[in-house]
PDB file of C-alpha atoms in Angstrom:
ATOM      1  CA  MET A   1     -28.915  26.244  24.461  1.00 86.00           C
ATOM      2  CA  THR A   2     -26.137  25.842  21.941  1.00 90.00           C
ATOM      3  CA  ASP A   3     -23.508  23.132  22.337  1.00 93.00           C
ATOM      4  CA  LEU A   4     -20.011  24.263  21.383  1.00 93.00           C
ATOM      5  CA  LYS A   5     -16.892  22.125  21.062  1.00 91.00           C
ATOM      6  CA  CYS A   6     -13.282  23.125  20.493  1.00 89.00           C
ATOM      7  CA  PRO A   7     -11.745  20.909  17.769  1.00 83.00           C
ATOM      8  CA  TYR A   8      -8.263  21.484  19.210  1.00 81.00           C
ATOM      9  CA  CYS A   9      -8.546  20.933  22.972  1.00 83.00           C
ATOM     10  CA  ASP A  10     -11.889  19.025  22.913  1.00 81.00           C
ATOM     11  CA  LEU A  11     -13.515  21.385  25.449  1.00 88.00           C
ATOM     12  CA  LYS A  12     -17.330  21.144  25.363  1.00 91.00           C
ATOM     13  CA  ILE A  13     -19.779  23.725  26.725  1.00 92.00           C
ATOM     14  CA  SER A  14     -23.486  24.509  26.456  1.00 93.00           C
ATOM     15  CA  ILE A  15     -24.303  28.207  26.287  1.00 90.00           C
ATOM     16  CA  HIS A  16     -27.259  30.403  25.412  1.00 91.00           C
ATOM     17  CA  ILE A  17     -26.497  32.684  22.486  1.00 88.00           C
ATOM     18  CA  PRO A  18     -29.060  35.500  22.054  1.00 88.00           C
ATOM     19  CA  ASP A  19     -30.538  36.112  18.603  1.00 87.00           C
ATOM     20  CA  ASP A  20     -29.477  39.773  18.515  1.00 91.00           C
ATOM     21  CA  VAL A  21     -25.771  39.155  19.192  1.00 90.00           C
ATOM     22  CA  SER A  22     -23.287  41.084  17.033  1.00 92.00           C
ATOM     23  CA  PRO A  23     -20.562  39.281  15.014  1.00 90.00           C
ATOM     24  CA  GLU A  24     -17.862  40.599  17.395  1.00 92.00           C
ATOM     25  CA  GLU A  25     -19.745  39.318  20.443  1.00 91.00           C
ATOM     26  CA  LEU A  26     -20.347  35.967  18.749  1.00 90.00           C
ATOM     27  CA  LYS A  27     -16.629  35.680  18.082  1.00 91.00           C
ATOM     28  CA  MET A  28     -15.894  36.396  21.764  1.00 90.00           C
ATOM     29  CA  ILE A  29     -18.465  33.817  22.880  1.00 90.00           C
ATOM     30  CA  LYS A  30     -17.062  31.144  20.566  1.00 92.00           C
ATOM     31  CA  THR A  31     -13.402  31.734  21.502  1.00 92.00           C
ATOM     32  CA  CYS A  32     -12.075  28.807  23.545  1.00 91.00           C
ATOM     33  CA  SER A  33      -9.736  29.206  26.500  1.00 89.00           C
ATOM     34  CA  CYS A  34      -6.987  27.696  24.314  1.00 88.00           C
ATOM     35  CA  GLY A  35      -7.413  30.630  21.900  1.00 88.00           C
ATOM     36  CA  LYS A  36      -9.029  28.710  19.038  1.00 89.00           C
ATOM     37  CA  MET A  37     -12.621  29.026  17.794  1.00 90.00           C
ATOM     38  CA  MET A  38     -15.233  26.613  19.128  1.00 92.00           C
ATOM     39  CA  GLU A  39     -17.870  25.273  16.753  1.00 91.00           C
ATOM     40  CA  THR A  40     -21.341  23.773  16.834  1.00 91.00           C
ATOM     41  CA  ALA A  41     -22.017  20.194  15.709  1.00 88.00           C
ATOM     42  CA  GLU A  42     -23.372  21.525  12.401  1.00 90.00           C
ATOM     43  CA  GLU A  43     -20.249  23.606  11.789  1.00 89.00           C
ATOM     44  CA  THR A  44     -18.087  20.562  12.556  1.00 84.00           C
ATOM     45  CA  GLU A  45     -20.047  18.432  10.067  1.00 82.00           C
ATOM     46  CA  LYS A  46     -19.730  21.142   7.384  1.00 83.00           C
ATOM     47  CA  ARG A  47     -15.962  21.375   7.962  1.00 78.00           C
ATOM     48  CA  ILE A  48     -15.581  17.621   7.728  1.00 72.00           C
ATOM     49  CA  ARG A  49     -17.655  17.431   4.528  1.00 73.00           C
ATOM     50  CA  ARG A  50     -15.611  20.272   3.031  1.00 74.00           C
ATOM     51  CA  ARG A  51     -12.415  18.356   3.742  1.00 69.00           C
ATOM     52  CA  LYS A  52     -13.885  15.174   2.227  1.00 74.00           C
ATOM     53  CA  ILE A  53     -13.386  13.282   5.441  1.00 81.00           C
ATOM     54  CA  LYS A  54     -15.645  10.284   5.856  1.00 86.00           C
ATOM     55  CA  LYS A  55     -16.554   8.316   8.937  1.00 89.00           C
ATOM     56  CA  LYS A  56     -15.294   4.789   8.482  1.00 90.00           C
ATOM     57  CA  VAL A  57     -15.280   1.398  10.202  1.00 93.00           C
ATOM     58  CA  PHE A  58     -12.048  -0.486   9.485  1.00 93.00           C
ATOM     59  CA  TYR A  59      -9.613  -3.039  10.916  1.00 92.00           C
ATOM     60  CA  THR A  60      -6.194  -2.481  12.439  1.00 91.00           C
ATOM     61  CA  LEU A  61      -3.541  -5.122  12.951  1.00 88.00           C
ATOM     62  CA  MET A  62      -2.531  -5.880  16.548  1.00 85.00           C
ATOM     63  CA  ARG A  63      -0.526  -8.472  18.439  1.00 81.00           C
ATOM     64  CA  HIS A  64      -2.545 -10.004  21.268  1.00 77.00           C
ATOM     65  CA  GLN A  65      -1.332 -12.931  23.378  1.00 78.00           C
ATOM     66  CA  LYS A  66       1.279 -14.028  20.816  1.00 80.00           C
ATOM     67  CA  LYS A  67      -1.297 -13.932  18.022  1.00 83.00           C
ATOM     68  CA  THR A  68      -1.896 -11.373  15.276  1.00 84.00           C
ATOM     69  CA  VAL A  69      -5.520 -10.208  15.047  1.00 88.00           C
ATOM     70  CA  ALA A  70      -7.356  -7.525  13.096  1.00 89.00           C
ATOM     71  CA  VAL A  71      -9.451  -5.403  15.486  1.00 90.00           C
ATOM     72  CA  LYS A  72     -12.486  -3.424  14.291  1.00 91.00           C
ATOM     73  CA  ARG A  73     -12.184   0.361  14.839  1.00 92.00           C
ATOM     74  CA  GLU A  74     -14.421   3.345  14.201  1.00 92.00           C
ATOM     75  CA  GLY A  75     -12.698   6.434  12.873  1.00 92.00           C
ATOM     76  CA  ILE A  76     -12.248   8.555   9.773  1.00 92.00           C
ATOM     77  CA  GLU A  77     -10.922   8.175   6.242  1.00 92.00           C
ATOM     78  CA  PHE A  78      -9.050  11.066   4.617  1.00 90.00           C
ATOM     79  CA  ASN A  79      -6.721  11.834   1.723  1.00 88.00           C
ATOM     80  CA  LYS A  80      -3.403  13.555   2.174  1.00 86.00           C
ATOM     81  CA  CYS A  81      -0.946  14.144  -0.675  1.00 83.00           C
ATOM     82  CA  GLY A  82      -2.798  11.609  -2.841  1.00 85.00           C
ATOM     83  CA  VAL A  83      -2.682   8.838  -0.211  1.00 89.00           C
ATOM     84  CA  THR A  84      -5.815   7.489   1.472  1.00 91.00           C
ATOM     85  CA  LEU A  85      -5.386   6.949   5.207  1.00 93.00           C
ATOM     86  CA  TYR A  86      -7.545   5.992   8.180  1.00 94.00           C
ATOM     87  CA  ALA A  87      -7.379   7.384  11.708  1.00 94.00           C
ATOM     88  CA  TYR A  88      -8.980   6.496  15.026  1.00 93.00           C
ATOM     89  CA  GLN A  89      -8.839   7.857  18.554  1.00 89.00           C
ATOM     90  CA  ARG A  90      -8.003   5.192  21.088  1.00 80.00           C
ATOM     91  CA  HIS A  91      -8.187   7.141  24.329  1.00 71.00           C
ATOM     92  CA  LYS A  92     -10.368  10.097  25.262  1.00 69.00           C
ATOM     93  CA  TYR A  93      -7.853  11.533  27.757  1.00 72.00           C
ATOM     94  CA  PRO A  94      -5.048  11.862  26.884  1.00 76.00           C
ATOM     95  CA  MET A  95      -6.103  12.220  23.264  1.00 79.00           C
ATOM     96  CA  ILE A  96      -4.092   9.757  21.209  1.00 89.00           C
ATOM     97  CA  CYS A  97      -4.929   9.177  17.546  1.00 90.00           C
ATOM     98  CA  TYR A  98      -3.392   6.552  15.325  1.00 93.00           C
ATOM     99  CA  VAL A  99      -3.024   7.067  11.580  1.00 93.00           C
ATOM    100  CA  ILE A 100      -3.471   3.743   9.794  1.00 93.00           C
ATOM    101  CA  ASP A 101      -2.389   2.420   6.397  1.00 92.00           C
ATOM    102  CA  PRO A 102      -5.597   0.860   5.008  1.00 91.00           C
ATOM    103  CA  GLU A 103      -3.798  -1.844   3.031  1.00 91.00           C
ATOM    104  CA  THR A 104      -1.801  -3.300   5.947  1.00 90.00           C
ATOM    105  CA  GLY A 105      -3.823  -2.173   8.977  1.00 91.00           C
ATOM    106  CA  ARG A 106      -0.630  -0.875  10.598  1.00 91.00           C
ATOM    107  CA  SER A 107      -0.121   2.458  12.302  1.00 90.00           C
ATOM    108  CA  ILE A 108       2.130   4.866  10.421  1.00 90.00           C
ATOM    109  CA  ALA A 109       1.885   7.719  12.956  1.00 90.00           C
ATOM    110  CA  THR A 110       0.693   8.526  16.458  1.00 91.00           C
ATOM    111  CA  ILE A 111      -0.656  12.036  16.950  1.00 90.00           C
ATOM    112  CA  ASN A 112      -1.663  13.658  20.238  1.00 88.00           C
ATOM    113  CA  GLN A 113      -4.649  15.590  18.861  1.00 85.00           C
ATOM    114  CA  PRO A 114      -8.424  14.976  18.722  1.00 83.00           C
ATOM    115  CA  LEU A 115      -9.763  12.860  15.878  1.00 85.00           C
ATOM    116  CA  ASP A 116     -11.579  15.875  14.379  1.00 81.00           C
ATOM    117  CA  VAL A 117      -8.294  17.586  13.489  1.00 83.00           C
ATOM    118  CA  VAL A 118      -5.817  14.709  13.175  1.00 86.00           C
ATOM    119  CA  TYR A 119      -5.666  15.046   9.361  1.00 86.00           C
ATOM    120  CA  ARG A 120      -4.192  18.540   9.806  1.00 85.00           C
ATOM    121  CA  HIS A 121      -1.216  17.096  11.682  1.00 89.00           C
ATOM    122  CA  VAL A 122      -0.220  14.504   9.086  1.00 89.00           C
ATOM    123  CA  SER A 123       2.657  16.243   7.357  1.00 89.00           C
ATOM    124  CA  HIS A 124       4.017  15.933   3.840  1.00 89.00           C
ATOM    125  CA  GLY A 125       7.194  14.502   5.385  1.00 89.00           C
ATOM    126  CA  MET A 126       5.220  11.693   7.062  1.00 89.00           C
ATOM    127  CA  ILE A 127       3.594  10.809   3.741  1.00 89.00           C
ATOM    128  CA  LYS A 128       6.945  10.906   1.933  1.00 89.00           C
ATOM    129  CA  GLU A 129       8.506   8.602   4.547  1.00 88.00           C
ATOM    130  CA  PHE A 130       5.508   6.251   4.333  1.00 87.00           C
ATOM    131  CA  LYS A 131       5.790   6.051   0.527  1.00 86.00           C
ATOM    132  CA  SER A 132       9.535   5.327   0.714  1.00 86.00           C
ATOM    133  CA  LYS A 133       8.966   2.502   3.236  1.00 83.00           C
ATOM    134  CA  LYS A 134       6.211   1.141   1.003  1.00 82.00           C
ATOM    135  CA  ASP A 135       8.604   0.985  -1.974  1.00 81.00           C
ATOM    136  CA  HIS A 136      11.522  -0.417   0.062  1.00 77.00           C
ATOM    137  CA  GLN A 137      12.945  -3.634  -1.462  1.00 69.00           C
ATOM    138  CA  ASN A 138      10.691  -3.198  -4.529  1.00 74.00           C
ATOM    139  CA  GLY A 139       7.587  -3.548  -2.360  1.00 77.00           C
ATOM    140  CA  VAL A 140       8.241  -7.203  -1.447  1.00 84.00           C
ATOM    141  CA  TYR A 141       8.138  -6.542   2.315  1.00 85.00           C
ATOM    142  CA  TYR A 142       5.019  -4.396   1.924  1.00 86.00           C
ATOM    143  CA  GLU A 143       3.286  -7.226   0.036  1.00 88.00           C
ATOM    144  CA  LYS A 144       4.110  -9.587   2.938  1.00 87.00           C
ATOM    145  CA  LEU A 145       2.530  -7.094   5.366  1.00 87.00           C
ATOM    146  CA  LYS A 146      -0.617  -6.909   3.219  1.00 88.00           C
ATOM    147  CA  GLU A 147      -0.802 -10.702   3.079  1.00 89.00           C
ATOM    148  CA  GLU A 148      -0.414 -10.953   6.867  1.00 89.00           C
ATOM    149  CA  PHE A 149      -3.226  -8.425   7.329  1.00 89.00           C
ATOM    150  CA  ASN A 150      -5.549 -10.314   4.966  1.00 89.00           C
ATOM    151  CA  LYS A 151      -4.894 -13.619   6.795  1.00 89.00           C
ATOM    152  CA  ALA A 152      -5.353 -12.180  10.302  1.00 86.00           C
ATOM    153  CA  GLU A 153      -8.368 -13.214  12.359  1.00 86.00           C
ATOM    154  CA  LYS A 154     -10.963 -10.415  12.427  1.00 86.00           C
ATOM    155  CA  VAL A 155     -12.412  -9.525  15.861  1.00 84.00           C
ATOM    156  CA  ASP A 156     -14.800  -6.777  16.980  1.00 83.00           C
ATOM    157  CA  GLU A 157     -12.856  -6.032  20.165  1.00 80.00           C
ATOM    158  CA  LEU A 158     -10.004  -7.470  22.204  1.00 71.00           C
ATOM    159  CA  LYS A 159     -10.903  -9.402  25.331  1.00 67.00           C
ATOM    160  CA  GLU A 160      -8.405  -9.936  28.134  1.00 54.00           C
ATOM    161  CA  ASN A 161      -8.855 -13.726  28.251  1.00 43.00           C
ATOM    162  CA  GLN A 162      -9.091 -14.312  24.515  1.00 39.00           C
TER     163      GLN A 162
END
């Protein structure tokens, strides 16, 4: 049995693929109902390595019960237009990914795509806007955000009665 997963719609199936299948038949088998090509876990890993995307554990800044805390997240690290960014998927369904600035721990974008392909949906315009906000007021405000992030209490996960 071969496990296939669509990186766009997150559909997962297990299917038997015969050894003597032709390339055209393999393409038909791997075509997802959304029209995109499904891939095996090995193909996904190869694609991620090719894109220089790394799995990463990092902190994001959140307000919880009138207190600012840095919450540990598992996600990915990627480069886009010369800027290093992090991303994590908060919910499985609906798929919501947050793109994070590593220096401040703040979200710079919310994207409704699976984590595997979120880097494809970060546009040049988003990066340009992020850079302009970073340089706003000669970077003084950005330095305050970095300082706030560094001073925030680090927690592994948020608890309701914390």
